[in-house]
Coordinates of C-alpha atoms in Angstrom, one line a residue:
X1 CA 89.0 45.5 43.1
X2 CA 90.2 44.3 39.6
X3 CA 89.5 40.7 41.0
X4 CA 86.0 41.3 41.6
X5 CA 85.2 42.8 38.8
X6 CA 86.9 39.6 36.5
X7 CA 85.1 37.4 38.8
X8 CA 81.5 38.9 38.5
X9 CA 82.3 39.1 34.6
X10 CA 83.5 35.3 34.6
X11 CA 80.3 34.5 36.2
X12 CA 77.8 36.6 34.3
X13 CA 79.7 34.4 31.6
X14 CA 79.3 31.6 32.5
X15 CA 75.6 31.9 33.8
X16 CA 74.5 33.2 30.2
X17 CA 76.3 30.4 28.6
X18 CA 74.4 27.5 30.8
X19 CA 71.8 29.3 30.5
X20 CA 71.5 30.0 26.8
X21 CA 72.6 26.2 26.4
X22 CA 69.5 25.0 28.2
X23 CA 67.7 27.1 26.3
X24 CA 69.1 26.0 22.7
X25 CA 68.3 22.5 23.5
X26 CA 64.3 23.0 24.7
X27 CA 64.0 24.8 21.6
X28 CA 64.9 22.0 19.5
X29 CA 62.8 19.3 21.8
X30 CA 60.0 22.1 21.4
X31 CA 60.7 23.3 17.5
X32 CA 59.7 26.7 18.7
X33 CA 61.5 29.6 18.5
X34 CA 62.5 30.9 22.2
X35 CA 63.0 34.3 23.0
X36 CA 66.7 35.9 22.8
X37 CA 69.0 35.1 26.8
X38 CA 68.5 37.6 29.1
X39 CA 70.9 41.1 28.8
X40 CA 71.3 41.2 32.5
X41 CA 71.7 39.1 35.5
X42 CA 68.7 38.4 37.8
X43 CA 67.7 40.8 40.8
X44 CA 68.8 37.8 43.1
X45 CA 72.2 36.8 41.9
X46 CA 73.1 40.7 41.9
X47 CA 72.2 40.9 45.2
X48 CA 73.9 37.3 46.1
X49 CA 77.3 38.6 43.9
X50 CA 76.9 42.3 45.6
X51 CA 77.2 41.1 49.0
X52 CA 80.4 38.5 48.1
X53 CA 81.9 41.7 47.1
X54 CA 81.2 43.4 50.2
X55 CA 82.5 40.8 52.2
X56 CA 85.6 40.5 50.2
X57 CA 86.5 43.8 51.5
X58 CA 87.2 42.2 55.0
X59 CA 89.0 39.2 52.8
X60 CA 90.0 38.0 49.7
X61 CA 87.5 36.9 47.5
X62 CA 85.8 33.5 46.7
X63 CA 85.7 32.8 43.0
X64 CA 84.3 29.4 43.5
X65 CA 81.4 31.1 45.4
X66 CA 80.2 33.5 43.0
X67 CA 80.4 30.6 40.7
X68 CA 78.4 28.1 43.1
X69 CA 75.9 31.3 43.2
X70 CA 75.4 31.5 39.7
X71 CA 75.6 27.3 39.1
X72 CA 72.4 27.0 41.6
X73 CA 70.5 29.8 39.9
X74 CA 70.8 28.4 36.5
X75 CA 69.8 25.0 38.2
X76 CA 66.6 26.8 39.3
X77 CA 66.3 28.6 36.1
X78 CA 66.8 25.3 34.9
X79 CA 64.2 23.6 36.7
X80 CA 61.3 26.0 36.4
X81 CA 61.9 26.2 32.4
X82 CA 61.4 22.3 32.6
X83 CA 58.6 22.2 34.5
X84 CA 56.7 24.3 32.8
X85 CA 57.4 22.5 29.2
X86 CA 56.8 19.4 31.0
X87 CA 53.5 20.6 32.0
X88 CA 52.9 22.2 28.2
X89 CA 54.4 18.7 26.8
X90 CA 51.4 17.2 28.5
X91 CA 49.2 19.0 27.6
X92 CA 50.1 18.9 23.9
X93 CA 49.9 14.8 23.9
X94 CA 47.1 15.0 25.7
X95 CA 45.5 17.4 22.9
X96 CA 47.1 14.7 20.7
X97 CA 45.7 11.3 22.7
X98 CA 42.1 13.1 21.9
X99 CA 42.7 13.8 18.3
X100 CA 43.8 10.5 18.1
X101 CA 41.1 9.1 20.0
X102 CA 38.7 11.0 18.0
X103 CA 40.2 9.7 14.8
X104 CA 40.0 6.1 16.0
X105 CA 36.1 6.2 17.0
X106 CA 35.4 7.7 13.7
X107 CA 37.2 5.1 11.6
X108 CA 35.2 2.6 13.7
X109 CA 32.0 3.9 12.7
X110 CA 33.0 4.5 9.5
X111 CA 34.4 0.8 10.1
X112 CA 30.9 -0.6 10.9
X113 CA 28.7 1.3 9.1
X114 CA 30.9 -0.5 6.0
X115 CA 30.6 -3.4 7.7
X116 CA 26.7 -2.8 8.1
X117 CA 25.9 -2.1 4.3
X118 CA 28.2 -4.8 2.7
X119 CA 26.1 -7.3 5.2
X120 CA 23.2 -5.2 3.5
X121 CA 24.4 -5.3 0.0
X122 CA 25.1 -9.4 0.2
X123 CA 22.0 -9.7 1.9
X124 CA 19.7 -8.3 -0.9
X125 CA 22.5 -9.4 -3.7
X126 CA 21.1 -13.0 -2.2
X127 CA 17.5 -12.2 -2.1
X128 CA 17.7 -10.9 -5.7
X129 CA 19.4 -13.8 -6.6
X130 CA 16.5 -16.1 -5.1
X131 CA 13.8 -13.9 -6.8
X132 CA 15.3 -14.0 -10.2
X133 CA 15.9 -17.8 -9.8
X134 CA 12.6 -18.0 -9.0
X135 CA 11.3 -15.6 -11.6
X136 CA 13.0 -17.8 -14.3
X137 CA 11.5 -21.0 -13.2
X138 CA 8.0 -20.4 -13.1
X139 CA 5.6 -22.3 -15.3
X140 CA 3.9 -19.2 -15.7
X141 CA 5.2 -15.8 -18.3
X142 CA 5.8 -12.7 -16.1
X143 CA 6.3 -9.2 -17.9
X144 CA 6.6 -6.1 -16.0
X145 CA 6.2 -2.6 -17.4
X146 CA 6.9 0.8 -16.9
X147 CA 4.4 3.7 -16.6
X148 CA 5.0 4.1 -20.3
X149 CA 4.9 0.9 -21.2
X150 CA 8.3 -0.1 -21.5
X151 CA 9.9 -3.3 -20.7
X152 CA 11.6 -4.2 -17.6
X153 CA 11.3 -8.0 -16.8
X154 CA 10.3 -10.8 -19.0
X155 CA 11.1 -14.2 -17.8
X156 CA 11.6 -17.3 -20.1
X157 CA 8.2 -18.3 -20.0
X158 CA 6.6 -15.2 -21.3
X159 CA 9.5 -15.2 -23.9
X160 CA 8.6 -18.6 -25.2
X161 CA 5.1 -17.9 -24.8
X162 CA 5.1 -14.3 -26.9
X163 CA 7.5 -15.3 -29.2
X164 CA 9.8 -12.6 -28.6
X165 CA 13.1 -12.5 -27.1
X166 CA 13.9 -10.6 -24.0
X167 CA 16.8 -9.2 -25.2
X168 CA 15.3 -7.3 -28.1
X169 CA 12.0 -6.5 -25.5
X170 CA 13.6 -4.9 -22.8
X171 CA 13.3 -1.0 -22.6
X172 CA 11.0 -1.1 -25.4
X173 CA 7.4 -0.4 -25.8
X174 CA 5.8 -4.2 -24.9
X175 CA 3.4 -3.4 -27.8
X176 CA 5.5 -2.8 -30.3
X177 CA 5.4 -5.8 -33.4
X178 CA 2.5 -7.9 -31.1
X179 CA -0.6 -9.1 -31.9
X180 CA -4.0 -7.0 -31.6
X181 CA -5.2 -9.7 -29.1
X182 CA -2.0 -9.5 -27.0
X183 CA -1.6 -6.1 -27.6
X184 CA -5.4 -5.2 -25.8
X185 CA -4.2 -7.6 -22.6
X186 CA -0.4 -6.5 -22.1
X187 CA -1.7 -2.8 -22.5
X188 CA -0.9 -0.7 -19.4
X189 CA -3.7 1.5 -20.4
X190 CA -6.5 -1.8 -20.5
X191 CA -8.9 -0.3 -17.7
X192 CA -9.7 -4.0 -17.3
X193 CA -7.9 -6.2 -14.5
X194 CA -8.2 -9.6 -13.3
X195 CA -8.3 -12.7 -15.6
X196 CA -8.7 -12.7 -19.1
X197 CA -8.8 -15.6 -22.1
X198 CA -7.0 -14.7 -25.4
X199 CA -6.6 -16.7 -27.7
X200 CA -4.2 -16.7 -30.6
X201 CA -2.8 -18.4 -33.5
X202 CA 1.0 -19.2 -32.5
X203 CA 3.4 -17.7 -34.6
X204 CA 6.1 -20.7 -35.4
X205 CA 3.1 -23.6 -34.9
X206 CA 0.1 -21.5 -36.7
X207 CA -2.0 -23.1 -34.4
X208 CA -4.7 -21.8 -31.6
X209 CA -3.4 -21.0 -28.4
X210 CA -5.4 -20.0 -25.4
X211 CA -3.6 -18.0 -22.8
X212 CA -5.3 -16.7 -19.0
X213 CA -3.8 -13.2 -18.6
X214 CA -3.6 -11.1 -15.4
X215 CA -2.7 -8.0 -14.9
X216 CA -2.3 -5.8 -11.9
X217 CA -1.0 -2.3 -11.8
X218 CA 1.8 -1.4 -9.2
X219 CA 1.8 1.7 -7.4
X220 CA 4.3 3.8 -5.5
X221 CA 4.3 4.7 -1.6
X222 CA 2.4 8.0 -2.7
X223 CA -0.4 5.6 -4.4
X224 CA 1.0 6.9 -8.3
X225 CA 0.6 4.2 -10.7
X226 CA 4.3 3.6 -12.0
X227 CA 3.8 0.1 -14.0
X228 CA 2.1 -3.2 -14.5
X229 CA 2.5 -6.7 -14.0
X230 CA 1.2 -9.5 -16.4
X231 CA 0.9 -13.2 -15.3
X232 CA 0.4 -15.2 -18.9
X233 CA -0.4 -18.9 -18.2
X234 CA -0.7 -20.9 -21.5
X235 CA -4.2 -23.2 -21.1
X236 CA -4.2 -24.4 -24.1
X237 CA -4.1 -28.2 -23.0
X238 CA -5.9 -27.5 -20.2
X239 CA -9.3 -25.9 -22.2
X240 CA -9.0 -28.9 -24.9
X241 CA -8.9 -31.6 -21.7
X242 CA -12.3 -29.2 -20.8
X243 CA -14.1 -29.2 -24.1
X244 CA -13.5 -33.3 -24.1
X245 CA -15.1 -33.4 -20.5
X246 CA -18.0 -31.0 -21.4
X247 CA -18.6 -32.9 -24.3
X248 CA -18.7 -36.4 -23.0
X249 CA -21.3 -34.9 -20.2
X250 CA -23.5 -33.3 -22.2
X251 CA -23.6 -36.1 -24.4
X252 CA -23.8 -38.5 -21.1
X253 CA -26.5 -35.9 -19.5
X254 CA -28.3 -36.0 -22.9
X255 CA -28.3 -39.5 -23.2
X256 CA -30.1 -40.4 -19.8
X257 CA -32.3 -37.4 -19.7
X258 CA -34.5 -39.3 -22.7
X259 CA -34.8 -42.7 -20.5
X260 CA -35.5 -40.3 -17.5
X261 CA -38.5 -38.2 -19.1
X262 CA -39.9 -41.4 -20.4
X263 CA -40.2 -43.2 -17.4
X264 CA -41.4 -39.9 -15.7
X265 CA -44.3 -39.8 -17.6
X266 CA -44.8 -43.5 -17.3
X267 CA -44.8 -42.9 -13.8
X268 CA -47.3 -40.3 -13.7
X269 CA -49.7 -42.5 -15.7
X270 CA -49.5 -45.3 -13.5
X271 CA -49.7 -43.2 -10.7
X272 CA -53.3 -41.5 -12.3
X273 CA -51.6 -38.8 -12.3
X274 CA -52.3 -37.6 -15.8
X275 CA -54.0 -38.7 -18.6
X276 CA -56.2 -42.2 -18.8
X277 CA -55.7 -44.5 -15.9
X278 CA -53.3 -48.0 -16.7
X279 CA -55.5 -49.8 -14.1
X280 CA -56.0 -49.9 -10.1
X281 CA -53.4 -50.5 -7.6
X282 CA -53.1 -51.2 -4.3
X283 CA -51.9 -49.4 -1.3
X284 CA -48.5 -51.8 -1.3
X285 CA -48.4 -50.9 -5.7
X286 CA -48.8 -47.4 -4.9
X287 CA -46.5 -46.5 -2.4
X288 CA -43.7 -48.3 -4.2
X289 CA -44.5 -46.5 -7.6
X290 CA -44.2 -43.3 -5.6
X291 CA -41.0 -43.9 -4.2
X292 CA -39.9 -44.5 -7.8
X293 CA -41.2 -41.5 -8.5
X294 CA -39.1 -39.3 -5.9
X295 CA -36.0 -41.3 -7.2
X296 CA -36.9 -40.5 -10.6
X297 CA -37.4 -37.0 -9.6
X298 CA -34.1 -37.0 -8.1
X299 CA -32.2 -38.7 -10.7
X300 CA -34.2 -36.4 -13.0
X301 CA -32.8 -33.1 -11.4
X302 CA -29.0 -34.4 -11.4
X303 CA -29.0 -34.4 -15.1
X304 CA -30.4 -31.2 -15.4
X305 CA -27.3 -30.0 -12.9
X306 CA -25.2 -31.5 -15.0
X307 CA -26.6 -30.1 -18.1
X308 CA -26.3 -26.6 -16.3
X309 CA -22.4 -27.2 -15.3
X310 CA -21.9 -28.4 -19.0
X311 CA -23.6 -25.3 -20.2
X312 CA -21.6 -22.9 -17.9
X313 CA -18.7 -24.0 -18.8
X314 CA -18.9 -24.1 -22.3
X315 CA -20.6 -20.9 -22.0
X316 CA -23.6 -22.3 -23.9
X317 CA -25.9 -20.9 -20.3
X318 CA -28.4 -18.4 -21.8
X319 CA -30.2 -15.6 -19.6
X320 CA -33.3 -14.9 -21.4
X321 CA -34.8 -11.7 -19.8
X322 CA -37.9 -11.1 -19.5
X323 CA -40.2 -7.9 -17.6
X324 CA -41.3 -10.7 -14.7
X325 CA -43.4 -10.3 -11.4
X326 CA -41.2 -12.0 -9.0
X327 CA -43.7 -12.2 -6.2
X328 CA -45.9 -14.8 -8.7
X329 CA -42.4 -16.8 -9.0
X330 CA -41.9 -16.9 -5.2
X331 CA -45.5 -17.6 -4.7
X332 CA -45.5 -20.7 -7.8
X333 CA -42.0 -21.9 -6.1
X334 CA -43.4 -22.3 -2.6
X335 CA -47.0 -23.6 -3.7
X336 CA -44.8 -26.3 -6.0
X337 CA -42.7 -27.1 -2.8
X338 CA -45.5 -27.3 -0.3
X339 CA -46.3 -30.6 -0.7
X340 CA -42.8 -31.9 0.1
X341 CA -43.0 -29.5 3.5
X342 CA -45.9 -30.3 4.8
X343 CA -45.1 -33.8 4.8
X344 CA -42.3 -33.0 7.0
X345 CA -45.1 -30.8 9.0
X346 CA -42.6 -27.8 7.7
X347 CA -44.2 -24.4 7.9
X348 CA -43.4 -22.0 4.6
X349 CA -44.2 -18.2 5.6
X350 CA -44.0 -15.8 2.8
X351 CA -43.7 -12.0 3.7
X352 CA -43.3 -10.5 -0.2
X353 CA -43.6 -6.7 -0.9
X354 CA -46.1 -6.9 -3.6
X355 CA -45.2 -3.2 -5.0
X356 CA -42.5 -4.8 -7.0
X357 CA -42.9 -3.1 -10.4
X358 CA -41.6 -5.6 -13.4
X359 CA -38.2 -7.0 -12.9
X360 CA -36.0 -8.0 -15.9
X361 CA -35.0 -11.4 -15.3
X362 CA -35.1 -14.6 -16.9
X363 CA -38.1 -16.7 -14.8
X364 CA -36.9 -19.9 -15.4
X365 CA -33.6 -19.5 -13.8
X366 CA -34.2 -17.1 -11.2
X367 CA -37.1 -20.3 -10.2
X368 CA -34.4 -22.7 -10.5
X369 CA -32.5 -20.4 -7.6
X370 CA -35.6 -20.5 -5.3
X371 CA -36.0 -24.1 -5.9
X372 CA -32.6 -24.9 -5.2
X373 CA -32.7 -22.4 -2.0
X374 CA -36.4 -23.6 -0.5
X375 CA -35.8 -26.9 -1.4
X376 CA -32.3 -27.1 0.7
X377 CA -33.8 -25.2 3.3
X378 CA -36.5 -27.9 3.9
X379 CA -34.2 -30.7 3.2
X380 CA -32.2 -29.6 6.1
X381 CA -35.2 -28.0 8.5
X382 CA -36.3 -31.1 10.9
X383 CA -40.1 -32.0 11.4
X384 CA -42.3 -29.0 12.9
X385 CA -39.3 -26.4 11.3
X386 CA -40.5 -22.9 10.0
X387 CA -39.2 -21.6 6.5
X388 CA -39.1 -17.5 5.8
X389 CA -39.1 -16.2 2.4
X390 CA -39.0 -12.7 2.0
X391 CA -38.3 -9.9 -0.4
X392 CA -37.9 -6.2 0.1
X393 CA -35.9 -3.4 -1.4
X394 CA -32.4 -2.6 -1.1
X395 CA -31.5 0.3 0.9
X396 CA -30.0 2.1 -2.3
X397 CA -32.9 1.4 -4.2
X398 CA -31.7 0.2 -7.0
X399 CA -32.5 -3.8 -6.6
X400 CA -34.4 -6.0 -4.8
X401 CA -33.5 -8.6 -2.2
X402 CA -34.8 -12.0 -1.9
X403 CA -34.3 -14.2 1.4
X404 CA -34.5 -18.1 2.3
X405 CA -34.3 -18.1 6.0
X406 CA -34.7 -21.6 8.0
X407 CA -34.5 -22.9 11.5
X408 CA -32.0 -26.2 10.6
X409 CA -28.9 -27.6 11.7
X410 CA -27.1 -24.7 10.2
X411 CA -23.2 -24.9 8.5
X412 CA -20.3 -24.5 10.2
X413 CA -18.3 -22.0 9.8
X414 CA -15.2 -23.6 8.2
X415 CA -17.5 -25.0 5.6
X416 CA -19.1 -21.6 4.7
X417 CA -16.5 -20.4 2.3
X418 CA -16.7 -23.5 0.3
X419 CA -21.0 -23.8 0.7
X420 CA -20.9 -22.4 -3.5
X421 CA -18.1 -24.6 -4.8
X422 CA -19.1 -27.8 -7.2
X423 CA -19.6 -31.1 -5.6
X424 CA -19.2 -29.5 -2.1
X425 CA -21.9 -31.5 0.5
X426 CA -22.4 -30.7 4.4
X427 CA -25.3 -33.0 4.9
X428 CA -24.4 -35.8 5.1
X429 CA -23.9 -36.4 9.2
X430 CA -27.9 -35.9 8.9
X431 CA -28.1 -38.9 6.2
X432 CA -29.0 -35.9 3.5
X433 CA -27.5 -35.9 0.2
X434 CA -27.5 -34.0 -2.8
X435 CA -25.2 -33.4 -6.0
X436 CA -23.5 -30.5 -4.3
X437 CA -23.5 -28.4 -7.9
X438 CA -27.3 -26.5 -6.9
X439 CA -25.7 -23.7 -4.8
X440 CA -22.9 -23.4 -7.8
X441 CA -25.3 -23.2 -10.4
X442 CA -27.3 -20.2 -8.4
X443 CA -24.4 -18.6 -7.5
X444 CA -23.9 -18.1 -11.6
X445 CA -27.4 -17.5 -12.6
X446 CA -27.8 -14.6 -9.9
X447 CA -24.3 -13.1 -10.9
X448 CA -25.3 -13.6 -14.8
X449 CA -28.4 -11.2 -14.0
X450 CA -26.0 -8.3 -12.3
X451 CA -27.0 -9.7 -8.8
X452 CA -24.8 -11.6 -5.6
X453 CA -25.6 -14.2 -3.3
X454 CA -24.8 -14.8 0.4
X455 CA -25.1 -16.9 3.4
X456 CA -25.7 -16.3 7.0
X457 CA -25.8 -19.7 9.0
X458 CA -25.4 -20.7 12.7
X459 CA -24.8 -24.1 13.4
X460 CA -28.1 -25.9 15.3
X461 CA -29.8 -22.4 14.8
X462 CA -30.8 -22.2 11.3
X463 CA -29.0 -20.6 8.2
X464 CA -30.4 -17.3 5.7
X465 CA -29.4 -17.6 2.2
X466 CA -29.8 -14.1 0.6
X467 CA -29.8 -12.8 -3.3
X468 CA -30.1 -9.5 -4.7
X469 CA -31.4 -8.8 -8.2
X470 CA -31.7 -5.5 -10.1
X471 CA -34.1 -3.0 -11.1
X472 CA -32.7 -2.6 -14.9
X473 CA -30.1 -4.6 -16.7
X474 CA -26.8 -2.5 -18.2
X475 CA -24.9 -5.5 -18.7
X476 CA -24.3 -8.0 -21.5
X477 CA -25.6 -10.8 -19.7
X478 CA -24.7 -13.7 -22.0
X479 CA -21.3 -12.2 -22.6
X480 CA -21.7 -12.0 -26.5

């Protein structure tokens, strides 16, 4: 009996020492504390070592057995304790392969989003590069300001063209040591945009300078004016060229409008046209003398165009206003211009409200525009052509409209944009010519009296040249 009990002890012994082994080195794989060894031997290898002893009643005992029994439980032990931290060991790298992968992705986007802005950051490092190359270089003096004025771009030109360095302008009032002139166009509180002429004495030449300013103001997304922009462009050479060119054709104009009168009136008394008759003619005589006289006529209202365009651009062109009926000047421009339509057997219908009250306008000019308008319309109306003039009040009351309506060849429409530019001609595919300045020079007497012009034209249909002129002047019409 002694032996049994030493060999049930020997095993318990030796099954808690395997056992507590295996356990000792999964808690160091795992770094996790594991619970203390069991205090007792399983159910199983009690029974297994119970019946040994039972048998060893009958014969001696088997050491090697109980120690066989106890060897295969701890291998089952064993085995279960690794599968299961096999299983958890998964898991666990699992868990891990998803942080991991997790990690990963995010440094990628992080990765491209990097990527993404330093393509966007060299991108607009470039295109502010280009702009500030191109800033630099023009001919023309940019300054920007603030909202209140300050500085925050001047390129060379404008610095040369100020006098002022950028260096000592930026962040700085733009007004501050400038001139009254400059100051009233660089202003970001001037109501006035567009194109202005200042002109100055320079500062290191003491000379006169002439500079075109515009100015725009620049607005955020939410339509809150936040700055301005000034374009400067010195003109200085460019106005002196002008004055040399408006002298020379006044002084041309000038000098052949004397020759031009006199044979004029030379004309008309040949002709028996005025005063004492020089003598008879024949038909042959006659209808020679009166083709002189067109040409004359001709010749005769190309210096006055040029006169005009010498006038306007010297801004020597002066609107005198008068109260005027404008349905007599319609009626004395058509009767003037009859003549010249019926020989073309050109039909010249007036429908004219006659309530007009008194209109302040200057008559001469405003008959200049009707000439210019009636006569083109019957230049370019064929034989048997109908001619419409009509006036009638704007819808808002406050002006009067005035219409040249034809049934000609008409414009084109590419041509319409340039019809009141100088020296601009669409006739001549009809053998028609002209100086191409009248529409110019009625474009700036209508818009010197507060009024616009404009064309509807079809081509082979006929074209409507239409003006509007107002009821009461509130302008400085000769812009003195």
């Amino acid at each position: 009996m002694g032996a049994i009990v030493i060999a049930v002890v020997t095993a318990f012994g030796l099954y808690r020492a395997a056992h507590f082994k295996k356990e000792v080195e999964i808690d160091i794989l795992s770094n996790k504390k594991m619970p203390p060894p069991p205090s007792k031997i399983s159910n199983s290898v009690q029974e297994k070592i119970k019946k040994i002893s039972l048998a060893s009643q009958e014969g001696p005992i088997q050491a090697g057995e109980i120690s066989k029994i106890v060897e295969e439980e701890t291998e089952h032990r064993l085995r279960d304790i690794k599968q299961e931290y096999s299983v958890k060991y998964q898991v666990v790298v699992q868990e891990k392969n998803k942080e991991v992968e997790i990690v990963k992705r995010e440094y990628n986007d992080v990765k491209q989003k990097y990527e993404a802005a330093d393509r966007s950051y060299k991108k607009v490092d470039e295109e502010k590069k280009t702009t500030d190359a191109i800033v630099k270089n023009i001919a023309e003096g940019l300054v920007v300001v603030n909202q209140k004025g300050e500085v925050l771009l001047m390129n060379p030109s404008a610095e040369k063209i100020l006098g002022v360095q950028k260096e000592a302008k930026l962040g700085r009032p733009i007004l501050d040591d400038m001139r009254d002139e400059l100051m009233i166009s660089l202003s970001h509180e001037s109501k006035d945009q567009g194109e202005r002429v200042i002109e100055f004495k320079s500062k290191d030449e003491n000379v006169k300078r002439i500079l075109r300013a515009s100015s725009a103001v620049i607005q955020n997304e939410n339509g809150r004016t936040v700055g301005m922009v000034n374009i400067l462009t010195d003109v200085t050479k460019q106005r002196e060229l002008d004055d040399i060119k408006n002298k020379f054709i006044s002084n041309l104009t000038h000098e052949l409008r004397t020759p031009v009168v006199a044979m004029q009136k030379a004309m008309t008394i040949l002709l028996g046209q005025s005063g004492p008759s020089a003598g008879s003619l024949n038909e042959t005589q006659t209808n020679f003398l009166n083709i002189v006289s067109r040409n004359l006529t001709h010749l005769g209202r190309l210096v006055e165009d040029l006169l005009d365009v010498a006038k306007i651009d010297s801004g020597k062109m002066r609107i005198k206003i008068a109260p005027s009926r404008l349905d007599k000047i319609i009626n004395d421009t058509c009767y003037a211009l009859d003549t010249w339509a019926k020989s073309k057997d050109i039909k010249i219908i007036k429908n004219l409200d006659r309530n007009f009250p008194e209109i302040p306008l200057d008559p001469g000019k405003i008959t200049q525009v009707l000439n210019n308008l009636i006569g083109n319309a019957i230049k370019f109306t064929p034989q048997n052509g109908k001619i419409t003039v009509t006036s009638a009040w704007h819808p808002d009351g406050t002006k009067v409209v005035v219409s040249v309506s034809d049934t000609g060849t008409g414009i084109a429409p590419e041509n319409i944009p340039k019809l009141f530019q100088r020296f601009e001609q669409f006739g001549d595919q009809q053998g028609i010519s002209g100086t191409g300045l009248g529409l110019s020079i009625a474009k700036e007497i209508v818009e010197r009296h507060g009024g616009e012009i404009m064309v509807q034209s079809e081509l082979k249909k006929g074209s409507m040249f239409t003006f509007t002129l107002p009821l009461k002047q509130t302008r400085n019409i000769n812009g003195g």
